[in-house]
């Protein structure tokens, strides 16, 4: 019995150490992204488009800018005290759910979905630098799509809010997304769709 307790305690310590390491790595990545965002979003876009950053780096940046809740590039990213960021809508939706769907440590106190660090509801803050980086990544994706396929961007991806070509529609990034012809989309909204 005593041996089982020691074994269980050791497993818990190991898991705690592993989670701590993962948390430090994620915080380091966030700091790296925030440092990259210090310059203008245009500069980042020019550097990436100019070939300074490799395709691997671009993919890594996209992974870092992906919301861990909805698994899409973050829309209006919000940061919490631990440094993790999420889509504004995803984070607010989680805060508004019943107690069975969130970790509530006290009145108005919640846990980060990634590292379980506590934070107050009022500590959510917009991460404008990450938002600028994501906008630059979306523009880069559009440029790469045009360069890659050489096709006219005549479809509007409703899920991503961006113009795409017919080849992009079949790309895994847009698979299963709702799309419409640009001509059909513009009159319905009263404004033309934005390019990504």
CSV table of N, CA and C in Angstrom, one decimal, residues 112-176:
chain,number,residue,atom,x,y,z
A,112,UNK,N,-6.4,28.3,-17.2
A,112,UNK,CA,-6.0,28.3,-18.6
A,112,UNK,C,-6.1,26.9,-19.2
A,113,UNK,N,-6.8,26.8,-20.3
A,113,UNK,CA,-6.9,25.4,-20.9
A,113,UNK,C,-5.6,24.7,-21.2
A,114,UNK,N,-4.5,25.4,-21.4
A,114,UNK,CA,-3.3,24.8,-21.8
A,114,UNK,C,-2.4,24.4,-20.6
A,115,UNK,N,-2.2,25.4,-19.6
A,115,UNK,CA,-1.3,25.1,-18.5
A,115,UNK,C,-2.0,25.1,-17.2
A,116,UNK,N,-3.3,25.3,-17.1
A,116,UNK,CA,-4.1,25.3,-15.9
A,116,UNK,C,-3.8,26.4,-14.9
A,117,UNK,N,-3.0,27.4,-15.3
A,117,UNK,CA,-2.7,28.5,-14.5
A,117,UNK,C,-4.0,29.3,-14.2
A,118,UNK,N,-4.2,29.7,-13.0
A,118,UNK,CA,-5.4,30.5,-12.7
A,118,UNK,C,-5.3,31.9,-13.2
A,119,UNK,N,-6.5,32.4,-13.6
A,119,UNK,CA,-6.5,33.8,-14.1
A,119,UNK,C,-7.9,34.4,-13.8
A,120,UNK,N,-8.0,35.7,-13.6
A,120,UNK,CA,-9.3,36.3,-13.4
A,120,UNK,C,-10.0,36.7,-14.7
A,121,UNK,N,-11.3,36.7,-14.7
A,121,UNK,CA,-12.0,37.0,-15.8
A,121,UNK,C,-11.6,38.4,-16.4
A,122,UNK,N,-11.3,39.3,-15.5
A,122,UNK,CA,-11.0,40.7,-16.0
A,122,UNK,C,-9.6,40.8,-16.5
A,123,UNK,N,-8.8,39.7,-16.4
A,123,UNK,CA,-7.4,39.8,-16.9
A,123,UNK,C,-7.2,39.6,-18.4
A,124,UNK,N,-8.3,39.2,-19.1
A,124,UNK,CA,-8.2,39.1,-20.5
A,124,UNK,C,-7.8,40.4,-21.2
A,125,UNK,N,-6.9,40.3,-22.1
A,125,UNK,CA,-6.4,41.6,-22.8
A,125,UNK,C,-6.2,41.3,-24.2
A,126,UNK,N,-6.5,42.2,-25.1
A,126,UNK,CA,-6.3,42.0,-26.5
A,126,UNK,C,-4.8,41.9,-26.8
A,127,UNK,N,-4.4,41.0,-27.7
A,127,UNK,CA,-3.0,40.8,-28.1
A,127,UNK,C,-2.9,41.4,-29.5
A,128,UNK,N,-2.7,42.7,-29.6
A,128,UNK,CA,-2.7,43.4,-30.9
A,128,UNK,C,-1.5,43.0,-31.7
A,129,UNK,N,-0.4,42.7,-31.1
A,129,UNK,CA,0.8,42.4,-31.9
A,129,UNK,C,0.6,41.0,-32.5
A,130,UNK,N,0.0,40.1,-31.8
A,130,UNK,CA,-0.2,38.8,-32.4
A,130,UNK,C,-1.3,38.9,-33.5
A,131,UNK,N,-2.3,39.8,-33.3
A,131,UNK,CA,-3.3,40.0,-34.3
A,131,UNK,C,-2.7,40.6,-35.6
A,132,UNK,N,-1.7,41.4,-35.4
A,132,UNK,CA,-1.0,42.0,-36.6
A,132,UNK,C,-0.2,40.9,-37.3
A,133,UNK,N,0.4,40.0,-36.6
A,133,UNK,CA,1.2,38.9,-37.2
A,133,UNK,C,0.2,38.0,-37.9
A,134,UNK,N,-0.9,37.7,-37.3
A,134,UNK,CA,-1.9,36.8,-38.0
A,134,UNK,C,-2.4,37.5,-39.2
A,135,UNK,N,-2.7,38.8,-39.2
A,135,UNK,CA,-3.1,39.4,-40.5
A,135,UNK,C,-2.0,39.3,-41.5
A,136,UNK,N,-0.8,39.5,-41.1
A,136,UNK,CA,0.3,39.3,-42.1
A,136,UNK,C,0.4,37.9,-42.6
A,137,UNK,N,0.2,36.9,-41.8
A,137,UNK,CA,0.2,35.5,-42.2
A,137,UNK,C,-0.9,35.3,-43.2
A,138,UNK,N,-2.1,35.8,-42.9
A,138,UNK,CA,-3.2,35.7,-43.9
A,138,UNK,C,-2.9,36.3,-45.2
A,139,UNK,N,-2.3,37.5,-45.2
A,139,UNK,CA,-1.9,38.1,-46.5
A,139,UNK,C,-0.8,37.2,-47.2
A,140,UNK,N,0.1,36.7,-46.5
A,140,UNK,CA,1.1,35.8,-47.0
A,140,UNK,C,0.5,34.6,-47.7
A,141,UNK,N,-0.5,34.0,-47.0
A,141,UNK,CA,-1.1,32.8,-47.5
A,141,UNK,C,-1.8,33.2,-48.8
A,142,UNK,N,-2.4,34.3,-48.9
A,142,UNK,CA,-3.1,34.8,-50.1
A,142,UNK,C,-2.1,34.9,-51.3
A,143,UNK,N,-0.9,35.5,-51.0
A,143,UNK,CA,0.1,35.7,-52.0
A,143,UNK,C,0.6,34.4,-52.4
A,144,UNK,N,0.9,33.5,-51.5
A,144,UNK,CA,1.4,32.1,-51.8
A,144,UNK,C,0.4,31.4,-52.6
A,145,UNK,N,-0.9,31.5,-52.3
A,145,UNK,CA,-1.9,30.8,-53.1
A,145,UNK,C,-1.9,31.3,-54.6
A,146,UNK,N,-1.8,32.6,-54.7
A,146,UNK,CA,-1.8,33.2,-56.1
A,146,UNK,C,-0.5,32.7,-56.8
A,147,UNK,N,0.6,32.7,-56.1
A,147,UNK,CA,1.9,32.3,-56.7
A,147,UNK,C,1.8,30.8,-57.0
A,148,UNK,N,1.3,30.1,-56.0
A,148,UNK,CA,1.3,28.6,-56.1
A,148,UNK,C,0.4,28.1,-57.2
A,149,UNK,N,-0.8,28.7,-57.3
A,149,UNK,CA,-1.8,28.2,-58.3
A,149,UNK,C,-1.9,29.0,-59.5
A,150,UNK,N,-1.5,30.3,-59.4
A,150,UNK,CA,-1.7,31.2,-60.6
A,150,UNK,C,-3.1,31.3,-61.0
A,151,UNK,N,-4.1,31.1,-60.1
A,151,UNK,CA,-5.5,31.2,-60.4
A,151,UNK,C,-6.1,32.5,-59.8
A,152,UNK,N,-7.2,32.9,-60.4
A,152,UNK,CA,-8.0,34.0,-60.0
A,152,UNK,C,-8.7,33.6,-58.7
A,153,UNK,N,-8.7,34.5,-57.7
A,153,UNK,CA,-9.4,34.2,-56.4
A,153,UNK,C,-10.9,34.6,-56.6
A,154,UNK,N,-11.7,33.6,-57.0
A,154,UNK,CA,-13.1,33.9,-57.3
A,154,UNK,C,-14.0,33.2,-56.3
A,155,UNK,N,-13.5,32.6,-55.2
A,155,UNK,CA,-14.4,32.0,-54.2
A,155,UNK,C,-14.1,32.7,-52.9
A,156,UNK,N,-15.1,32.8,-52.0
A,156,UNK,CA,-15.0,33.3,-50.7
A,156,UNK,C,-15.2,32.2,-49.7
A,157,UNK,N,-14.2,32.0,-48.9
A,157,UNK,CA,-14.3,31.0,-47.8
A,157,UNK,C,-14.9,31.7,-46.6
A,158,UNK,N,-16.2,31.3,-46.3
A,158,UNK,CA,-16.9,31.9,-45.2
A,158,UNK,C,-16.3,31.6,-43.9
A,159,UNK,N,-15.7,30.4,-43.7
A,159,UNK,CA,-15.2,30.0,-42.4
A,159,UNK,C,-13.9,30.8,-42.1
A,160,UNK,N,-13.1,31.1,-43.1
A,160,UNK,CA,-11.9,31.9,-42.9
A,160,UNK,C,-12.0,33.4,-43.2
A,161,UNK,N,-13.1,33.7,-43.9
A,161,UNK,CA,-13.3,35.1,-44.2
A,161,UNK,C,-12.3,35.6,-45.2
A,162,UNK,N,-12.0,34.8,-46.2
A,162,UNK,CA,-10.9,35.2,-47.2
A,162,UNK,C,-11.2,34.7,-48.6
A,163,UNK,N,-10.6,35.3,-49.6
A,163,UNK,CA,-10.8,35.0,-51.0
A,163,UNK,C,-9.8,33.8,-51.3
A,164,UNK,N,-10.3,32.8,-52.1
A,164,UNK,CA,-9.5,31.7,-52.4
A,164,UNK,C,-9.8,31.3,-53.9
A,165,UNK,N,-8.9,30.5,-54.5
A,165,UNK,CA,-9.1,30.0,-55.8
A,165,UNK,C,-9.8,28.6,-55.7
A,166,UNK,N,-10.1,28.1,-56.9
A,166,UNK,CA,-10.8,26.8,-56.9
A,166,UNK,C,-9.9,25.7,-56.4
A,167,UNK,N,-8.6,25.8,-56.6
A,167,UNK,CA,-7.7,24.8,-56.1
A,167,UNK,C,-7.6,24.8,-54.6
A,168,UNK,N,-7.6,26.1,-54.1
A,168,UNK,CA,-7.5,26.2,-52.6
A,168,UNK,C,-8.7,25.6,-51.9
A,169,UNK,N,-9.9,25.6,-52.6
A,169,UNK,CA,-11.1,25.1,-52.0
A,169,UNK,C,-10.9,23.6,-51.7
A,170,UNK,N,-10.0,22.9,-52.5
A,170,UNK,CA,-9.8,21.5,-52.2
A,170,UNK,C,-8.6,21.2,-51.4
A,171,UNK,N,-7.9,22.3,-51.0
A,171,UNK,CA,-6.7,22.2,-50.1
A,171,UNK,C,-7.2,21.8,-48.7
A,172,UNK,N,-6.4,21.0,-48.0
A,172,UNK,CA,-6.8,20.6,-46.6
A,172,UNK,C,-7.1,21.8,-45.7
A,173,UNK,N,-6.5,23.0,-45.9
A,173,UNK,CA,-6.7,24.1,-45.1
A,173,UNK,C,-8.2,24.6,-45.2
A,174,UNK,N,-8.9,24.3,-46.3
A,174,UNK,CA,-10.2,24.8,-46.5
A,174,UNK,C,-11.2,23.6,-46.6
A,175,UNK,N,-10.8,22.4,-46.5
A,175,UNK,CA,-11.6,21.2,-46.7
A,175,UNK,C,-12.8,21.3,-45.7
A,176,UNK,N,-14.0,21.1,-46.2
A,176,UNK,CA,-15.2,21.2,-45.4
A,176,UNK,C,-15.7,22.5,-45.0
